[in-house]
mmCIF file of C-alpha atoms in Angstrom:
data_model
loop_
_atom_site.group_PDB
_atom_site.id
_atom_site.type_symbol
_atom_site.label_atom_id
_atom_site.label_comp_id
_atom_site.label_asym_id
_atom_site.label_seq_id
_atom_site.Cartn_x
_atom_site.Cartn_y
_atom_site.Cartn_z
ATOM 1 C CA UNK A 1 7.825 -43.789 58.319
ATOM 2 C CA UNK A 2 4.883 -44.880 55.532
ATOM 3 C CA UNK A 3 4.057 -41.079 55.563
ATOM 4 C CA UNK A 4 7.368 -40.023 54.651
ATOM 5 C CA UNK A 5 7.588 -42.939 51.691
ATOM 6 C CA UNK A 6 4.124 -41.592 50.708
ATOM 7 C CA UNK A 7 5.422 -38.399 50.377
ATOM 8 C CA UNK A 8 8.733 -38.892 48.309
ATOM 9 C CA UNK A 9 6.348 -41.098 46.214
ATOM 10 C CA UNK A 10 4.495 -38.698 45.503
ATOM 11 C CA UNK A 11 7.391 -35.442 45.035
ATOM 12 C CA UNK A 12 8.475 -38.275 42.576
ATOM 13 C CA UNK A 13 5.549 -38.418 40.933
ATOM 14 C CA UNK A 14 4.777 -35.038 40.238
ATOM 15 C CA UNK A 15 8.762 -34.823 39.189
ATOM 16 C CA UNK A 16 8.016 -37.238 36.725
ATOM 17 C CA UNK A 17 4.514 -35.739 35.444
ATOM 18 C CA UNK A 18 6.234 -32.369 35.149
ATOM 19 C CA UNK A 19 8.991 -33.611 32.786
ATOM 20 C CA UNK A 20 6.634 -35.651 30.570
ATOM 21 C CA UNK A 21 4.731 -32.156 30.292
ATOM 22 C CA UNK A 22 7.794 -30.405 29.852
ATOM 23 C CA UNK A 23 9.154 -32.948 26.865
ATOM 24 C CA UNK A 24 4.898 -32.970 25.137
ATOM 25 C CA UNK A 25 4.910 -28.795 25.385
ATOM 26 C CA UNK A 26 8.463 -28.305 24.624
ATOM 27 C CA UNK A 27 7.779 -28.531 20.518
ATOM 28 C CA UNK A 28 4.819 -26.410 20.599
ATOM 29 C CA UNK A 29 6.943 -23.146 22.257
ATOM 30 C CA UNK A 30 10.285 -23.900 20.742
ATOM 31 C CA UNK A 31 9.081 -26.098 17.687
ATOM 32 C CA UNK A 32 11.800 -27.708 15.338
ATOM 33 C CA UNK A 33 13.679 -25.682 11.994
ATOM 34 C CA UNK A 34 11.748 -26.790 9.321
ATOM 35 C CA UNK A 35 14.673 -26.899 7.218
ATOM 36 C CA UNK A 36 15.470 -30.227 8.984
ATOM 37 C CA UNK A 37 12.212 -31.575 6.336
ATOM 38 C CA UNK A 38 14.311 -29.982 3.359
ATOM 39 C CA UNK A 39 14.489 -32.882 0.398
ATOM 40 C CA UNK A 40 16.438 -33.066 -2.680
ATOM 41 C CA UNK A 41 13.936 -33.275 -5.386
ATOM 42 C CA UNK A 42 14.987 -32.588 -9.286
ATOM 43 C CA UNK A 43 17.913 -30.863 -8.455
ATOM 44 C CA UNK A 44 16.264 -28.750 -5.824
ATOM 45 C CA UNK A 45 15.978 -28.640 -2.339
ATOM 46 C CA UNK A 46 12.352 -28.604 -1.421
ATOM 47 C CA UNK A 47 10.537 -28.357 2.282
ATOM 48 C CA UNK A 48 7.593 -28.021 3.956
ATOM 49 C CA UNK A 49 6.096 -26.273 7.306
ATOM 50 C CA UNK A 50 2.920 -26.580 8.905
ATOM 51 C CA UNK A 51 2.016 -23.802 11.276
ATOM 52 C CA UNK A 52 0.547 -20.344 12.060
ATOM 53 C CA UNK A 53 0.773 -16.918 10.238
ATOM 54 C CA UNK A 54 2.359 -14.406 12.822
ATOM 55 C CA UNK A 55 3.328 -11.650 10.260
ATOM 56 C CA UNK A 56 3.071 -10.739 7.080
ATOM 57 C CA UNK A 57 4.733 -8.230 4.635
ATOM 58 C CA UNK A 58 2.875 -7.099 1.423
ATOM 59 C CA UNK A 59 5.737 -5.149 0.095
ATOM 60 C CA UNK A 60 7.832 -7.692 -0.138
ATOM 61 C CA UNK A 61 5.310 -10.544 -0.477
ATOM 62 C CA UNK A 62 6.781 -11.673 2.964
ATOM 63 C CA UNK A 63 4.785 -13.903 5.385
ATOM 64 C CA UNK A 64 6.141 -15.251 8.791
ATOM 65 C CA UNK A 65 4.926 -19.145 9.698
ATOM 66 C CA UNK A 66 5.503 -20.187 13.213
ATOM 67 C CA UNK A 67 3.596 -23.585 14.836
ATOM 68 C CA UNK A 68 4.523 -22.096 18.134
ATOM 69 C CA UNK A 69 1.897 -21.079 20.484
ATOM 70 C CA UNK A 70 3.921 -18.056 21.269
ATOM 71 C CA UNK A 71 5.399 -17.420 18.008
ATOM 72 C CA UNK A 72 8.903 -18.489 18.731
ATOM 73 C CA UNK A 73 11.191 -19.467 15.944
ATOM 74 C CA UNK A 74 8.946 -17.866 12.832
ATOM 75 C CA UNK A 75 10.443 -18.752 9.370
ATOM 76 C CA UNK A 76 10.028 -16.177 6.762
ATOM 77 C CA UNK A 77 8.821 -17.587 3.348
ATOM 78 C CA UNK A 78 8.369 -15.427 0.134
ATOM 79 C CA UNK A 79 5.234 -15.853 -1.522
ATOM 80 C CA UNK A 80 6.089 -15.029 -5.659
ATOM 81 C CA UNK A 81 3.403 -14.545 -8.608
ATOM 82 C CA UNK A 82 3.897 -18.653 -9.152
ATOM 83 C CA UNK A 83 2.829 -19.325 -5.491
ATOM 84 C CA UNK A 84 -0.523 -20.740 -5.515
ATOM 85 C CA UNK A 85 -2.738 -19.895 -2.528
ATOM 86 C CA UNK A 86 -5.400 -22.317 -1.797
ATOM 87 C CA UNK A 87 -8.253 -21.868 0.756
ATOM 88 C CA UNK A 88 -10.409 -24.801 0.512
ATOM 89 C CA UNK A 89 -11.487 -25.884 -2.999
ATOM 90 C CA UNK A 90 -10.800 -22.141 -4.302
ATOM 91 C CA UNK A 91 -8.159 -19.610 -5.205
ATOM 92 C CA UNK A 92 -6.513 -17.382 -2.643
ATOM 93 C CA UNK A 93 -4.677 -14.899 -2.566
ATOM 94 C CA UNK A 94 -1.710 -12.929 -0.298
ATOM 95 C CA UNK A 95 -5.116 -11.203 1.149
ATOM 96 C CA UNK A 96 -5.896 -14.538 2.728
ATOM 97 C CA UNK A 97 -2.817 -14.986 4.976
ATOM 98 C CA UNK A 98 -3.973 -13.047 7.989
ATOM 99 C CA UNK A 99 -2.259 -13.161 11.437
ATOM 100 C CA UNK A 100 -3.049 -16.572 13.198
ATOM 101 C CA UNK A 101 -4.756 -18.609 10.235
ATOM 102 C CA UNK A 102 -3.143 -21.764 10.003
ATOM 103 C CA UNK A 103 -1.299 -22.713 6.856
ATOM 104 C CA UNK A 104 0.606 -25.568 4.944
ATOM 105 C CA UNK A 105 3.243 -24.160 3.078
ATOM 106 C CA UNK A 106 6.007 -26.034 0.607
ATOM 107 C CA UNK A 107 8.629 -24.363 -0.622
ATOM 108 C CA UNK A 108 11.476 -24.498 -2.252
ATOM 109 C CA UNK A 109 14.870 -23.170 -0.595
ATOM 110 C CA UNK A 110 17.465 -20.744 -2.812
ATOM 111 C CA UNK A 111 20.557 -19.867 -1.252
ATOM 112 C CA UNK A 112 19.037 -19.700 2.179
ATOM 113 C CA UNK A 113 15.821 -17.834 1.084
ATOM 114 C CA UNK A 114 12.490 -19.693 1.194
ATOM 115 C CA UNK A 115 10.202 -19.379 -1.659
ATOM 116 C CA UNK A 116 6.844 -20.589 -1.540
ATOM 117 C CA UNK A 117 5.296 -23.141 -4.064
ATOM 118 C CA UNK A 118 2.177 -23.353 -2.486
ATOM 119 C CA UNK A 119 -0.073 -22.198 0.741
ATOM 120 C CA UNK A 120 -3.021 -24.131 1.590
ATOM 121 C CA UNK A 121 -5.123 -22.278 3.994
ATOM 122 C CA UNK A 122 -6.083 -24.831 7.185
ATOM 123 C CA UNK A 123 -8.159 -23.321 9.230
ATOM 124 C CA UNK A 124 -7.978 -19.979 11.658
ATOM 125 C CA UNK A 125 -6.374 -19.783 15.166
ATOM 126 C CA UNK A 126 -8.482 -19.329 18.291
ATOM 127 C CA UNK A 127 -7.831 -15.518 18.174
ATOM 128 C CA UNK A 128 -9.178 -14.970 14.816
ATOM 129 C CA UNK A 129 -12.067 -17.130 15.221
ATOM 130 C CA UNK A 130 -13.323 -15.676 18.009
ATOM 131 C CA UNK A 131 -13.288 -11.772 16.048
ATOM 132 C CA UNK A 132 -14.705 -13.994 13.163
ATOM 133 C CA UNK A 133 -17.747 -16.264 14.576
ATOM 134 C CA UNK A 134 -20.300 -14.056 14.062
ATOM 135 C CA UNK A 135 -19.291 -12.182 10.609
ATOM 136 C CA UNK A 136 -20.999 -11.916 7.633
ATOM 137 C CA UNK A 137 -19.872 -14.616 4.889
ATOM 138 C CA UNK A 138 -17.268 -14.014 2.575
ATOM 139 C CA UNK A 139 -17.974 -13.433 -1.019
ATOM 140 C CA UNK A 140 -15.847 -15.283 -3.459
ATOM 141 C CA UNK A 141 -15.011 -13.597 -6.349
ATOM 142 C CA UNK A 142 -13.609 -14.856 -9.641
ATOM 143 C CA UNK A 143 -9.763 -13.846 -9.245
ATOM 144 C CA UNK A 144 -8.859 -10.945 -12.150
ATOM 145 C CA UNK A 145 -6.284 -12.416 -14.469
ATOM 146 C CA UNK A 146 -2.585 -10.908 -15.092
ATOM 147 C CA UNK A 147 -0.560 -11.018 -17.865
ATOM 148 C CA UNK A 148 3.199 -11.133 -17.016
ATOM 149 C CA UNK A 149 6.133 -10.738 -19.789
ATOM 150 C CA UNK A 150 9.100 -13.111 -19.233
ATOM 151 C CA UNK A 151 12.578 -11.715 -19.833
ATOM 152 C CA UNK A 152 14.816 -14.201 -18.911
ATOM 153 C CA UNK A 153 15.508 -17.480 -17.394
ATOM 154 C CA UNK A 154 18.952 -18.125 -15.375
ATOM 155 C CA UNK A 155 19.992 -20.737 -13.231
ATOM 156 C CA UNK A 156 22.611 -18.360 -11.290
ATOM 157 C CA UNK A 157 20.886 -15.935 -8.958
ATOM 158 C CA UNK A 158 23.374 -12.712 -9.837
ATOM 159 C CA UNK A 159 22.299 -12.938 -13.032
ATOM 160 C CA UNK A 160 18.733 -12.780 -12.514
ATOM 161 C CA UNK A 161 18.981 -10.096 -9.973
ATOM 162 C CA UNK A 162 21.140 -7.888 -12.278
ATOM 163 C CA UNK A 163 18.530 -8.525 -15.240
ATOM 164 C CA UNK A 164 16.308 -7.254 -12.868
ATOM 165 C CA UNK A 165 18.181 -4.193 -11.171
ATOM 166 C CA UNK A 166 18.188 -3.275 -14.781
ATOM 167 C CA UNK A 167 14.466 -3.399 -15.000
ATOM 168 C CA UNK A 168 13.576 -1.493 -12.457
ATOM 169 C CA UNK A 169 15.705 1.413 -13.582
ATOM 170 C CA UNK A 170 12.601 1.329 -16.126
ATOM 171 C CA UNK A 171 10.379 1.608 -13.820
ATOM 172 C CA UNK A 172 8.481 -1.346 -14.325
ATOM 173 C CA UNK A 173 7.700 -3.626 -11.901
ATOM 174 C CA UNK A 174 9.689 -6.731 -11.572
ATOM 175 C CA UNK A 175 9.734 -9.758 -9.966
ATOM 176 C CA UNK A 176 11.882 -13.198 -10.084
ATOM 177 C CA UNK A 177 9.683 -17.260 -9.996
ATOM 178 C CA UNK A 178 11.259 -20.558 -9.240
ATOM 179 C CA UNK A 179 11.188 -22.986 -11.625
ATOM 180 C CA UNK A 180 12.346 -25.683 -13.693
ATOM 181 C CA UNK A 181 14.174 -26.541 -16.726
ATOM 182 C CA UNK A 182 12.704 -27.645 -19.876
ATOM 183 C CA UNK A 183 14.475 -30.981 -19.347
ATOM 184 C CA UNK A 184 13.092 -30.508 -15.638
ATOM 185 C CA UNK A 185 16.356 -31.479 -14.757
ATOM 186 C CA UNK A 186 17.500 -28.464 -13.412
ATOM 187 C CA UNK A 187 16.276 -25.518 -11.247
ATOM 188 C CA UNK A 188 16.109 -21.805 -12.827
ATOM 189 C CA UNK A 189 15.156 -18.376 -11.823
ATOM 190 C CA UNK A 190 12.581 -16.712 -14.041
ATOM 191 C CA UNK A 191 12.545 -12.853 -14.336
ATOM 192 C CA UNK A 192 9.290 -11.490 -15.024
ATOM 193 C CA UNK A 193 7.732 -7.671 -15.854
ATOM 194 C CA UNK A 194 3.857 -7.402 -15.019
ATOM 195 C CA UNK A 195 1.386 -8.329 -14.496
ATOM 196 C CA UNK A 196 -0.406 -6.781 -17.602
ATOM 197 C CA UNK A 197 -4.411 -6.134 -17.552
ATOM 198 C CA UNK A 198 -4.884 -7.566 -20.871
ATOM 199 C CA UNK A 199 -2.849 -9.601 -23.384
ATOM 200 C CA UNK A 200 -3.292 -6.560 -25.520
ATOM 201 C CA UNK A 201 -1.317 -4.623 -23.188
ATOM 202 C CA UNK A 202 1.291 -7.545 -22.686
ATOM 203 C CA UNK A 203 2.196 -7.312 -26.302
ATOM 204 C CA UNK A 204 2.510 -3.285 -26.510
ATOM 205 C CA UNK A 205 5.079 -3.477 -23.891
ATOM 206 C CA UNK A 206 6.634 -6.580 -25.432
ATOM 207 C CA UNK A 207 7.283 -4.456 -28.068
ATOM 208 C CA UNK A 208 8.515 -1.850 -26.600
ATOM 209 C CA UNK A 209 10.901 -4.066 -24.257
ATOM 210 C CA UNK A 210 12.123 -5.541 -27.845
ATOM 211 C CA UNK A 211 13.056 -2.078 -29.131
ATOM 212 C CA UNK A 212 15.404 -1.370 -25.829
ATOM 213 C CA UNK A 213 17.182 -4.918 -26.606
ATOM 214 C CA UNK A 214 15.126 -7.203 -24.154
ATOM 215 C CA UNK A 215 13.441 -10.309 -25.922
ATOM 216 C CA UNK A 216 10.700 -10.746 -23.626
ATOM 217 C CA UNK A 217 8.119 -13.743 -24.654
ATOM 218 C CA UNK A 218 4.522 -13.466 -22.989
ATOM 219 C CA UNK A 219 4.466 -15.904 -20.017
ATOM 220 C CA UNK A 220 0.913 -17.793 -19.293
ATOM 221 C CA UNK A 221 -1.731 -15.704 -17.504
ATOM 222 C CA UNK A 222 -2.278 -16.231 -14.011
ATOM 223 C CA UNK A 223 -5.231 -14.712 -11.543
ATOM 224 C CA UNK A 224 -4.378 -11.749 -9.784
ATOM 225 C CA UNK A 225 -3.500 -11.444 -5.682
ATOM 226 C CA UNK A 226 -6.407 -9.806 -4.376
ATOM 227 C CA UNK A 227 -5.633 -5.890 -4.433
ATOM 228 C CA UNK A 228 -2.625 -5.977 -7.040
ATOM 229 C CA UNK A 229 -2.920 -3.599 -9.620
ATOM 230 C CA UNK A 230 -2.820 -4.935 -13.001
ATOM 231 C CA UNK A 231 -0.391 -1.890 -14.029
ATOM 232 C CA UNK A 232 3.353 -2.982 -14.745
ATOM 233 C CA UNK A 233 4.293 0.365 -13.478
ATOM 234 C CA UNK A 234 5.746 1.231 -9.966
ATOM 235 C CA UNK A 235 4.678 5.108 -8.504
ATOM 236 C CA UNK A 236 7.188 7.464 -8.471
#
């Protein structure tokens, strides 16, 4: 009779450990939709996620954060010319976001697409340290600065994107920022050409953007993502 108690004590007892280890590990395979941390802040909704690169996309300046250990729910987040990249106390750059570093990202959310305001690099995964323990340091470089020209600033998305459908019929090489209002009371989309090599270059095609009916003003320079070409030109 005690053996038998002893025994559905202790089938109870490892029941009960295996659902407390169920509930700790369920968050790190199926963590939670970051979007639940999404904030209203000046007009815009703003939110932040903590977790692991598991893909990323140069072409479309895509990366793909996940804090699961299996890479379950990854959200997509667009990193723009505005996002700043941070590894430690220096510039980053898209470069930077390899598969399985860890990362801090907040961004700001546009009709269901994420764009990132900034990515602070955290630290590397277990994967990527191990390849990395016994490389040779990294050299920092000073980042190359960019010039970029700004066309136009809309707060309705269709706008912005037909501004720049129209630009890229030109061939140049386009691309739309978050930000906000003068009055910083509002949020706007800002459609940019570049980036330029020089200022002297910025103001040539200024110019020349002026004399096809586009009032472009030179926006402030900002360093360059490590391997962008400072050429506002796509190939053909």
């Amino acid at each position: 009779m005690i053996r038998r108690i002893a025994r559905g004590l202790a089938a109870l007892g490892g029941a009960g450990m295996l659902a407390a280890t169920t509930v700790l590990m369920a968050p790190l395979i199926w963590p939670p939709d970051p979007d639940t941390s999404l904030e209203l802040k000046n007009g815009q909704l703003v939110g932040e996620t903590i977790g692991y690169v598991w893909q990323t996309d140069a072409d479309t300046g895509t990366i793909h954060v996940s804090s699961s250990l299996v890479g379950l729910r990854r959200t997509p987040v667009t990193v723009t010319a505005g996002t700043q990249i941070t590894v430690g106390d220096k510039y980053g750059a898209f470069a930077d976001l390899v598969h399985n570093v860890r990362v801090r990202v907040l961004y700001e959310s546009h009709e269901h697409v994420r764009f990132a305001s900034s990515i602070e690099v955290l630290g590397q995964g277990a994967v990527v340290s191990a390849v990395t323990k016994n490389a040779p340091p990294r050299v920092e470089h000073t980042p190359a600065v960019g010039y970029w020209l700004e066309v136009g600033v809309f707060a309705d998305p269709d706008t912005a994107d037909g501004l720049m459908a129209r630009l890229l019929e030109q061939n140049l090489a386009v691309s739309i920022e978050p930000a906000t209002s003068h009055d910083g009371q509002h949020r706007v989309l800002r459609v940019q050409v570049g980036p330029f090599a020089d200022e002297a270059s910025a103001i040539a095609a200024q110019q020349n953007l002026r004399a096809i009916g586009y009032q472009a003003q030179i926006a402030d320079a900002r360093p360059l993502a490590a391997g962008s070409p400072a050429s506002p030109f796509l190939p053909r």
